[in-house]
Coordinates of C-alpha atoms and ligand atoms in Angstrom, one line a residue:
M1 CA 72.9 88.6 -29.9
L2 CA 70.9 88.4 -33.0
P3 CA 73.0 88.3 -35.9
L4 CA 73.8 91.9 -37.8
V5 CA 71.9 90.3 -40.4
I6 CA 68.9 89.9 -38.4
L7 CA 70.0 93.0 -36.7
A8 CA 69.4 95.2 -39.9
T9 CA 66.6 93.5 -40.9
F10 CA 64.3 94.9 -38.1
L11 CA 66.5 98.5 -38.3
K12 CA 65.6 98.9 -42.1
P13 CA 61.7 99.6 -41.5
A14 CA 63.3 102.6 -39.2
L15 CA 65.6 103.7 -41.9
A16 CA 62.9 103.8 -44.4
A17 CA 61.2 107.3 -45.3
R18 CA 58.5 108.0 -43.1
A19 CA 54.9 108.8 -45.2
F20 CA 53.7 112.4 -45.4
L21 CA 50.7 113.1 -44.4
N22 CA 49.4 116.3 -46.6
E23 CA 46.7 116.7 -43.5
P24 CA 47.9 115.1 -40.2
D25 CA 44.8 112.0 -39.8
T26 CA 42.2 113.7 -36.8
G27 CA 39.5 111.4 -38.4
I28 CA 37.5 113.8 -41.1
D29 CA 37.0 111.5 -42.9
R30 CA 34.8 109.6 -40.6
T31 CA 33.0 112.4 -40.7
V32 CA 31.9 114.0 -43.8
G33 CA 30.7 110.9 -45.3
D34 CA 30.1 111.4 -49.6
I35 CA 32.9 112.8 -50.5
G36 CA 33.9 113.2 -54.2
V37 CA 34.2 115.9 -57.6
G38 CA 31.1 118.4 -57.0
I39 CA 30.4 116.7 -54.0
L40 CA 30.7 119.6 -50.8
P41 CA 31.3 119.4 -47.0
D42 CA 28.8 120.2 -44.6
L43 CA 30.5 123.8 -44.2
T44 CA 30.1 122.7 -39.8
D45 CA 32.3 119.7 -40.5
M46 CA 34.7 121.4 -41.1
V47 CA 36.8 122.1 -37.7
S48 CA 40.3 122.8 -38.6
L49 CA 42.4 124.9 -41.4
P50 CA 43.3 120.7 -42.8
D51 CA 39.9 120.3 -43.4
F52 CA 39.6 122.6 -45.7
D53 CA 42.8 120.8 -47.1
F54 CA 40.5 117.8 -48.0
A55 CA 37.5 119.2 -48.8
A56 CA 38.8 121.0 -51.4
R57 CA 41.3 117.8 -52.6
N58 CA 38.1 116.0 -53.3
Y59 CA 35.4 118.7 -54.4
L60 CA 37.6 120.4 -56.5
P61 CA 38.4 119.5 -60.3
A62 CA 42.0 117.0 -60.3
L63 CA 43.4 120.7 -63.0
N64 CA 41.7 123.5 -59.7
Y65 CA 43.2 121.6 -57.1
T66 CA 46.2 121.1 -58.3
Y67 CA 47.2 124.6 -59.6
Y68 CA 47.1 125.0 -55.3
R69 CA 48.4 122.6 -54.2
Q70 CA 51.7 122.6 -56.4
A71 CA 54.9 123.3 -55.4
A72 CA 58.8 122.9 -56.2
G73 CA 60.8 120.7 -56.7
G74 CA 60.1 116.7 -55.1
E75 CA 57.9 119.1 -52.6
G76 CA 60.3 119.1 -49.4
S77 CA 60.0 123.4 -49.1
Y78 CA 56.5 122.8 -49.6
R79 CA 55.9 119.0 -47.5
N80 CA 59.0 121.5 -44.8
N81 CA 57.9 124.3 -44.6
L82 CA 54.1 121.8 -42.8
E83 CA 56.4 119.7 -40.6
I84 CA 59.5 122.5 -39.3
F85 CA 56.8 123.6 -36.2
G86 CA 56.2 120.4 -34.5
N87 CA 60.5 120.8 -34.4
Y88 CA 59.4 123.3 -32.0
R89 CA 58.8 122.9 -28.7
F90 CA 56.9 125.0 -26.1
L91 CA 57.9 125.8 -22.7
P92 CA 54.5 126.3 -21.0
R93 CA 53.7 127.8 -17.9
Q94 CA 52.0 127.6 -15.4
M95 CA 49.7 129.6 -13.2
Q96 CA 49.5 132.7 -14.8
D97 CA 46.3 135.2 -15.3
V98 CA 45.8 134.7 -18.7
T99 CA 41.9 136.3 -19.1
A100 CA 42.5 138.9 -20.7
L101 CA 44.6 137.3 -23.3
N102 CA 41.5 137.8 -26.8
S103 CA 41.8 141.4 -25.5
T104 CA 45.5 142.0 -27.1
L105 CA 45.0 139.8 -29.8
P106 CA 44.4 143.3 -32.0
T107 CA 47.3 144.5 -33.7
T108 CA 48.5 147.0 -36.2
I109 CA 50.5 146.2 -39.2
L110 CA 52.5 149.1 -40.6
G111 CA 49.8 151.6 -38.0
Y112 CA 47.2 149.9 -40.3
N113 CA 44.8 148.8 -36.4
F114 CA 43.6 144.4 -37.2
S115 CA 41.6 142.1 -35.0
L116 CA 44.1 139.2 -35.4
P117 CA 47.6 138.9 -35.3
F118 CA 47.4 136.7 -39.1
F119 CA 46.1 137.4 -42.7
I120 CA 45.4 136.3 -45.9
A121 CA 48.8 135.8 -48.2
P122 CA 48.3 136.9 -51.2
A123 CA 47.7 134.2 -54.2
S124 CA 46.9 134.4 -57.5
R125 CA 43.7 132.8 -59.1
A126 CA 40.7 132.3 -57.3
A127 CA 38.0 131.8 -59.8
Y128 CA 40.1 127.1 -59.4
G129 CA 38.3 127.5 -56.5
H130 CA 34.8 129.7 -56.6
P131 CA 32.5 131.4 -58.7
K132 CA 33.4 134.7 -56.9
A133 CA 36.5 134.3 -57.3
E134 CA 38.9 137.1 -54.6
A135 CA 34.8 137.9 -53.5
G136 CA 35.8 135.2 -50.9
L137 CA 38.6 135.9 -48.7
V138 CA 38.3 140.5 -49.6
E139 CA 34.5 139.7 -47.8
A140 CA 35.7 137.6 -45.0
A141 CA 38.1 139.3 -44.3
G142 CA 36.0 142.6 -43.9
R143 CA 33.9 141.1 -41.8
E144 CA 36.6 139.4 -39.3
G145 CA 38.9 142.7 -39.3
I146 CA 42.3 140.7 -40.9
L147 CA 44.2 142.2 -43.6
Y148 CA 43.8 140.7 -47.1
A149 CA 46.7 141.6 -49.5
R150 CA 45.8 140.3 -52.8
S151 CA 47.2 138.4 -55.2
Q152 CA 48.7 140.7 -58.9
F153 CA 47.5 137.9 -60.8
A154 CA 43.9 137.8 -59.3
T155 CA 41.3 137.0 -60.5
L156 CA 38.7 139.7 -60.0
S157 CA 40.4 143.1 -60.7
I158 CA 41.6 145.5 -57.7
N159 CA 39.0 147.6 -58.6
E160 CA 36.5 144.9 -57.8
V161 CA 38.7 143.8 -55.6
H162 CA 38.6 147.6 -53.7
A163 CA 34.8 147.9 -54.6
L164 CA 33.7 144.9 -52.3
K165 CA 35.4 147.2 -49.2
A166 CA 33.7 147.2 -45.6
P167 CA 33.6 150.7 -44.6
G168 CA 37.2 151.5 -43.7
Q169 CA 38.8 148.4 -44.6
V170 CA 42.4 147.9 -45.2
L171 CA 44.4 146.4 -48.0
F172 CA 47.7 145.7 -49.1
Q173 CA 48.2 144.9 -53.3
Q174 CA 50.7 142.6 -54.0
F175 CA 53.2 143.1 -56.7
Y176 CA 55.7 142.0 -59.4
R177 CA 57.6 143.6 -61.5
A178 CA 56.6 144.9 -65.0
P179 CA 59.5 144.1 -68.3
T180 CA 58.9 147.5 -68.4
L181 CA 59.5 150.7 -65.6
E182 CA 55.7 152.5 -68.0
E183 CA 53.5 149.2 -67.1
D184 CA 55.5 149.7 -63.3
Q185 CA 54.5 153.0 -63.1
A186 CA 50.9 152.5 -64.2
N187 CA 50.5 149.7 -62.0
L188 CA 52.2 151.6 -59.4
D189 CA 49.3 154.5 -59.8
S190 CA 46.3 152.0 -60.0
I191 CA 47.3 150.5 -56.7
A192 CA 47.4 153.9 -54.8
A193 CA 44.0 155.2 -57.1
V194 CA 41.8 152.4 -55.4
G195 CA 43.4 153.1 -52.2
A196 CA 45.4 150.2 -51.2
K197 CA 47.3 150.9 -48.4
A198 CA 50.6 148.8 -48.9
V199 CA 52.8 147.8 -52.2
I200 CA 54.1 144.6 -51.5
L201 CA 57.3 144.0 -53.7
T202 CA 57.7 140.0 -54.2
V203 CA 61.3 139.5 -54.9
D204 CA 61.2 135.7 -54.5
T205 CA 60.5 135.2 -58.3
N206 CA 63.3 135.8 -60.8
S207 CA 61.4 132.3 -62.8
Y208 CA 58.5 131.1 -61.7
G209 CA 59.1 127.5 -59.6
S210 CA 60.3 124.5 -61.0
R211 CA 56.8 123.1 -59.8
Q212 CA 56.3 119.7 -61.9
R213 CA 52.8 118.5 -60.2
G214 CA 51.4 122.2 -61.8
L215 CA 53.3 121.4 -64.5
R216 CA 51.8 118.6 -65.0
Y217 CA 48.0 120.8 -65.9
G218 CA 50.1 122.8 -68.2
F219 CA 51.1 125.0 -66.0
D220 CA 53.9 127.5 -66.8
R221 CA 54.0 130.3 -67.3
T222 CA 58.2 130.9 -68.3
E223 CA 56.7 132.0 -71.1
N224 CA 60.8 132.7 -72.3
R225 CA 60.3 136.1 -71.0
G226 CA 63.8 136.1 -69.2
Y227 CA 64.9 136.9 -65.6
R228 CA 62.7 139.8 -63.8
N229 CA 65.2 141.8 -62.5
V230 CA 64.8 142.6 -59.3
T231 CA 67.9 144.4 -57.5
W232 CA 68.6 146.7 -54.8
E233 CA 68.6 149.9 -57.3
Y234 CA 64.9 148.6 -58.9
Y235 CA 64.3 149.3 -55.3
H236 CA 64.7 152.0 -54.9
T237 CA 63.9 153.0 -58.7
L238 CA 61.0 151.6 -57.5
R239 CA 60.9 154.1 -54.2
N240 CA 60.8 157.0 -55.5
M241 CA 57.8 156.2 -58.2
T242 CA 54.8 155.9 -55.4
S243 CA 54.5 157.0 -51.6
L244 CA 53.1 153.7 -50.8
P245 CA 55.6 151.4 -48.4
I246 CA 57.5 149.0 -50.0
V247 CA 57.4 146.2 -48.0
L248 CA 59.8 142.9 -49.2
K249 CA 57.8 139.5 -49.9
G250 CA 60.6 136.0 -50.0
I251 CA 63.4 137.7 -48.1
Q252 CA 65.1 134.1 -46.9
N253 CA 68.1 135.2 -45.1
V254 CA 69.0 137.0 -42.4
R255 CA 72.3 139.1 -44.6
D256 CA 68.6 140.1 -46.8
A257 CA 66.7 141.1 -44.3
Q258 CA 69.2 143.3 -42.8
A259 CA 69.8 145.0 -46.4
A260 CA 67.1 145.6 -45.5
V261 CA 66.8 147.3 -43.1
D262 CA 70.1 150.0 -44.7
N263 CA 67.9 150.3 -47.0
G264 CA 64.9 151.2 -45.2
V265 CA 62.7 148.7 -46.3
A266 CA 59.4 149.9 -44.8
A267 CA 58.5 146.2 -43.3
I268 CA 59.9 143.3 -44.5
Y269 CA 58.0 139.6 -45.4
L270 CA 59.4 136.0 -44.9
S271 CA 58.5 133.4 -47.6
N272 CA 59.9 130.9 -49.6
H273 CA 56.2 131.2 -51.0
G274 CA 55.2 128.4 -49.7
G275 CA 58.0 126.0 -51.7
R276 CA 56.6 126.9 -54.8
Q277 CA 59.7 128.4 -56.1
L278 CA 63.4 127.0 -54.7
E279 CA 63.0 123.8 -53.6
T280 CA 64.7 123.3 -50.6
S281 CA 64.6 127.2 -49.6
P282 CA 64.4 127.8 -45.9
S283 CA 60.4 128.2 -43.5
A284 CA 60.2 131.1 -42.2
L285 CA 60.5 129.8 -38.8
E286 CA 63.4 128.9 -39.8
V287 CA 64.7 131.8 -41.6
A288 CA 62.9 133.6 -38.4
H289 CA 65.3 131.5 -36.0
D290 CA 67.6 132.3 -37.8
I291 CA 67.3 136.5 -37.4
Y292 CA 67.0 135.8 -34.2
V293 CA 70.5 133.7 -33.4
N294 CA 72.6 137.2 -35.9
A295 CA 70.5 140.2 -36.3
P296 CA 67.9 140.9 -33.4
D297 CA 67.9 143.9 -33.1
I298 CA 65.8 143.8 -36.5
Y299 CA 63.0 142.6 -35.6
K300 CA 63.4 146.2 -33.3
Q301 CA 64.4 148.2 -36.3
I302 CA 61.4 146.9 -38.5
E303 CA 58.1 145.0 -39.0
V304 CA 59.2 141.5 -39.7
Y305 CA 56.0 139.5 -41.4
A306 CA 56.0 135.1 -42.9
D307 CA 54.7 133.3 -43.9
G308 CA 54.4 129.2 -44.6
G309 CA 52.7 126.8 -44.7
V310 CA 51.0 127.8 -40.8
R311 CA 47.5 125.7 -40.5
Y312 CA 48.0 126.4 -36.5
G313 CA 47.0 128.5 -34.1
S314 CA 50.1 127.4 -32.1
D315 CA 52.4 128.2 -34.9
I316 CA 51.3 132.0 -35.6
L317 CA 52.6 131.8 -32.2
K318 CA 56.3 130.2 -32.4
L319 CA 56.5 132.4 -35.3
M320 CA 55.4 135.3 -33.6
A321 CA 57.5 134.3 -30.4
F322 CA 60.7 135.2 -32.9
G323 CA 59.8 139.1 -33.6
V324 CA 56.6 138.2 -36.9
R325 CA 55.0 141.0 -36.0
A326 CA 52.5 139.4 -38.3
V327 CA 51.7 135.3 -40.2
G328 CA 49.7 135.2 -42.8
L329 CA 48.2 131.7 -44.7
A330 CA 47.5 131.2 -48.6
R331 CA 46.1 127.9 -49.5
P332 CA 43.7 127.9 -46.5
F333 CA 42.1 130.4 -48.1
M334 CA 41.8 129.7 -51.1
Y335 CA 41.0 126.2 -50.2
A336 CA 37.5 127.5 -48.0
N337 CA 37.2 129.6 -50.5
I338 CA 35.4 126.5 -52.9
Y339 CA 32.5 127.3 -49.7
G340 CA 32.5 130.8 -51.1
V341 CA 32.8 133.5 -48.1
E342 CA 31.3 131.5 -45.5
G343 CA 34.5 129.4 -46.1
V344 CA 36.8 132.2 -45.0
Q345 CA 35.2 133.6 -42.6
R346 CA 34.8 129.6 -41.2
A347 CA 39.1 129.1 -41.5
I348 CA 39.7 132.5 -39.6
Q349 CA 37.3 131.8 -37.4
L350 CA 39.2 128.6 -36.2
L351 CA 41.9 130.1 -36.8
R352 CA 41.3 132.8 -34.1
N353 CA 40.0 130.2 -31.8
E354 CA 43.2 127.8 -31.8
L355 CA 45.0 130.8 -31.7
S356 CA 43.7 132.1 -27.9
R357 CA 42.9 128.8 -26.3
D358 CA 47.2 127.8 -27.6
A359 CA 48.1 131.4 -26.3
S360 CA 45.7 130.8 -23.2
N361 CA 47.5 127.4 -22.2
L362 CA 51.1 127.9 -23.5
G363 CA 50.2 130.8 -20.4
L364 CA 50.2 133.8 -22.1
A365 CA 48.4 136.3 -20.5
D366 CA 49.2 139.3 -23.4
I367 CA 50.2 138.1 -27.0
K368 CA 52.6 141.1 -26.7
A369 CA 54.5 140.0 -24.3
L370 CA 56.0 136.6 -26.7
N371 CA 59.1 136.3 -26.7
T372 CA 61.9 133.4 -27.5
S373 CA 60.9 132.5 -23.6
W374 CA 58.6 130.7 -24.8
I375 CA 60.1 128.6 -27.3
Q376 CA 63.4 125.9 -26.7
T377 CA 65.3 127.6 -29.4
T378 CA 67.2 124.6 -30.2
R379 CA 65.5 122.4 -32.7
S380 CA 64.7 118.5 -31.0
S381 CA 64.4 116.0 -34.0
W382 CA 64.9 116.3 -36.8
V383 CA 61.6 115.2 -39.3
G384 CA 61.8 118.0 -42.6
F385 CA 63.5 117.1 -46.2
I386 CA 62.0 113.7 -46.0
Ligands
FMN401 C1 48.1 129.0 -55.9 C2 48.7 130.1 -55.4 C3 49.3 131.6 -56.0 C4 49.5 132.4 -55.4 N1 50.2 134.0 -55.5 C5 50.7 134.6 -55.5 C6 51.4 136.0 -56.1 O1 50.3 136.1 -56.8 N2 51.9 137.0 -54.8 C7 53.3 136.6 -54.1 O2 53.3 136.5 -54.0 N3 53.0 134.5 -53.5 C8 51.9 133.8 -54.1 N4 51.7 132.6 -53.1 C9 52.0 132.6 -51.9 C10 51.7 133.1 -50.6 O3 51.5 135.0 -51.1 C11 53.0 133.2 -50.4 O4 53.2 133.0 -49.3 C12 53.0 131.5 -50.0 O5 52.2 130.5 -50.0 C13 52.2 131.3 -48.3 O6 52.1 129.6 -47.8 P1 51.0 129.0 -47.6 O7 49.9 128.5 -48.3 O8 51.3 127.3 -47.0 O9 50.0 129.6 -46.4 C14 51.3 132.1 -54.3 C15 50.6 131.0 -53.2 C16 49.6 130.0 -53.0 C17 49.4 128.3 -52.8
NAG402 C1 43.5 152.0 -34.3 O1 42.6 152.2 -33.2 C2 43.3 153.1 -31.9 C3 43.0 152.6 -30.4 O2 42.9 150.8 -30.6 C4 43.2 154.3 -32.1 O3 43.4 156.0 -31.4 C5 43.3 154.2 -33.6 O4 42.8 155.6 -34.4 C6 43.0 153.7 -34.5 N1 44.2 154.5 -36.0 C7 43.1 154.0 -37.1 C8 44.0 154.4 -38.1 O5 42.1 153.7 -37.2
NAG403 C1 37.9 125.2 -62.6 O1 38.9 126.3 -62.4 C2 38.1 126.4 -63.9 C3 39.2 127.8 -64.1 O2 39.3 128.9 -63.7 C4 36.6 126.8 -63.3 O3 35.6 127.7 -64.4 C5 35.6 126.1 -62.9 O4 34.6 127.1 -62.7 C6 36.5 126.1 -61.4 N1 36.1 125.1 -60.6 C7 35.1 125.3 -59.5 C8 34.6 123.5 -59.8 O5 35.1 126.2 -58.5
NAG404 C1 69.7 144.7 -64.2 O1 68.8 145.8 -63.1 C2 69.9 146.5 -62.5 C3 69.6 147.6 -61.6 O2 69.5 147.7 -60.7 C4 71.1 147.1 -64.2 O3 72.5 147.8 -63.5 C5 71.4 146.1 -65.6 O4 71.5 146.7 -65.8 C6 69.6 145.1 -65.3 N1 69.8 144.5 -66.6 C7 69.5 144.5 -67.5 C8 69.6 143.1 -67.9 O5 68.3 144.8 -67.4
NAG405 C1 65.0 159.1 -56.4 O1 64.4 160.4 -56.3 C2 66.3 161.6 -55.7 C3 64.8 162.6 -55.5 O2 64.2 163.5 -57.6 C4 66.5 161.1 -56.6 O3 67.6 162.4 -56.5 C5 67.5 161.0 -56.4 O4 68.5 159.9 -57.7 C6 66.3 159.1 -57.7 N1 66.2 157.4 -56.8 C7 66.8 157.2 -57.4 C8 67.0 155.0 -58.3 O5 65.6 157.1 -58.7
NAG406 C1 38.4 135.0 -27.3 O1 38.1 134.3 -28.6 C2 37.7 133.4 -28.9 C3 38.3 133.2 -30.6 O2 37.4 134.6 -30.6 C4 36.4 133.0 -28.5 O3 35.8 131.4 -28.3 C5 36.2 132.2 -26.9 O4 35.9 132.7 -26.3 C6 37.0 134.2 -25.9 N1 37.3 133.2 -24.6 C7 37.2 134.4 -23.9 C8 37.0 134.6 -22.6 O5 36.9 136.2 -23.7
NAG407 C1 61.0 137.6 -22.8 O1 59.6 138.8 -22.0 C2 59.9 138.7 -20.5 C3 59.8 140.4 -20.1 O2 57.8 139.7 -20.7 C4 61.6 139.6 -20.1 O3 61.9 140.2 -18.4 C5 62.4 138.7 -21.1 O4 63.2 138.6 -20.4 C6 62.2 138.5 -22.3 N1 62.9 136.8 -22.2 C7 63.9 136.9 -23.1 C8 64.1 135.7 -23.8 O5 63.7 137.6 -23.8

C-alpha cells in the first residue's frame, strides 16, 4: 500500500491539463525542410488540411496568420470544434459493396448541383493570405464544382468575385445587417444583380467577438457601433426585401432551429463562427446531435448545413450522419489560399479523397444512406474544453 502522498504525486500528471495541438503530429515538420516567414513549402508536401495551417503559420507574417487563427476568449470553443469529432466513434460495417460510392458524392444545396457535400464557408479578407485574395477561392470552387459563399467583408468586391465565376458556377453571398434598411436594400440589390443564388444572413454576430489573440494586433471591429439588432421581425422585413432564399447562419440551439422551421426559413446553418464569437458556445456537431435527439424532424423539414473545426473527411461523415446536408470549412481554405488557386484546389482534392476513402472504409455504399446507425450517438470520453 503506497502512502497517500506518494499516490497523489503519481496522480498529478494525469490531472494536469492535456496539451492542445493545433495540428495533430503527423510528421509534417520532418518533410517540409526550410520554413519561415516568406518561405512557402512545396505544395506537394501538403497531404492534409492541417498541413496548410502549419504552412500558413510559418509562412505568413504573424499579423496575417493571427487574423485567420484568432478565436474568442480562451479559445475553448475553437479547440472544442476541432476535438469534439474525436468523441464520436464510427460503427463501421464490413462486407458491403462500396464500389459505386463515388457516384453518390454529388449533392444539391437549395436545389443547385454541386460535386461534393462540402463547401467554402464565408471568410473575410483573403488578401491577408494572397495578393489575388478571393480569386483563389472562387476559381478553385469553380474548377472542382463546389459551393463558395463569399463573405460580405471579402477583399475583392462582389462584382470582382462574380466576374471570376466559371460558366454556370453558383455562388452564395453572406450578409450582415447594416446600420440602415436602405443599406440592407442596396446590398441585397447588388447580390441579386450579380446573380448570387442565396443570401446567408449571419445571426451570431450582435457584437464582434472578444478575440484576445487578435486584439494584440489591433483587430477590433467593435468601434462602438452599438449592437446589431437581428430578430425574427428583422428576418421577415428582410424576407420582403429580396426574392432570393435566406439561410440563417450561426444557429446554435435546437429552439432556434425549430423557430426557423416555424418561420418558414429556407435553410439553417449550424455554426459558432469557428469559435470566434461566444467563448464556450457549442460546436455544430453538438448542436446537430441535440437537434437529432430533441427535434429530428427538422432535418426533413429544412436543409441544414454546418461548419466549425472540420478538417478531415471523417468529420464531414459524422455531421452528415445526424442529418446535415452540406458542411463548410473556412480556415483550411484561407490557409490553402497562400498558394492561390492551386492550393485551394489541392485542399479540395485532398478532402474529397479522404471523404471517399473514409466513407468506403465505413462500409457506406451510398453517402446519402448515412444516418445515426453509422455512429455512436453517446459520446465516448470527453476531451473538449481543457
Ligand atoms: C478569417 C475568418 C473570417 C470570417 N469571416 C466571416 C464573415 O465575414 N461572415 C461570416 O458569417 N462568418 C465568417 N467567418 C466564420 C466562418 O464562416 C465559419 O463559420 C468558421 O470559420 C468555420 O470554422 P473553421 O474556420 O474551423 O472551418 C470567418 C471565419 C474566419 C476564420
Ligand atoms: C442537376 O443535375 C441533374 C442531373 O444530375 C439535372 O437533371 C438538373 O437539371 C441539374 N440542375 C441544375 C440546376 O443544373
Ligand atoms: C499580409 O496582409 C497584408 C494586408 O492585407 C498584405 O498586404 C500582405 O500581402 C500580406 N502578406 C502576405 C505574405 O500575404
Ligand atoms: C430592434 O428590432 C425590433 C424588431 O425587429 C424592434 O422592435 C426594436 O425596436 C429594435 N430596437 C431598436 C433599438 O431599434
Ligand atoms: C411583407 O410584405 C407583405 C406584402 O406586401 C406585407 O403584408 C407584410 O406586412 C410585410 N411584412 C413585413 C415584416 O414587412
Ligand atoms: C473515388 O474518388 C477518389 C477521390 O476523387 C479517387 O481518388 C478514387 O480513385 C475514386 N475511387 C473509385 C473507385 O473510383
Ligand atoms: C438508417 O438507414 C437505414 C436504411 O438505409 C435504415 O434501415 C435504418 O433504420 C436507419 N437507422 C436510423 C437510426 O435511422
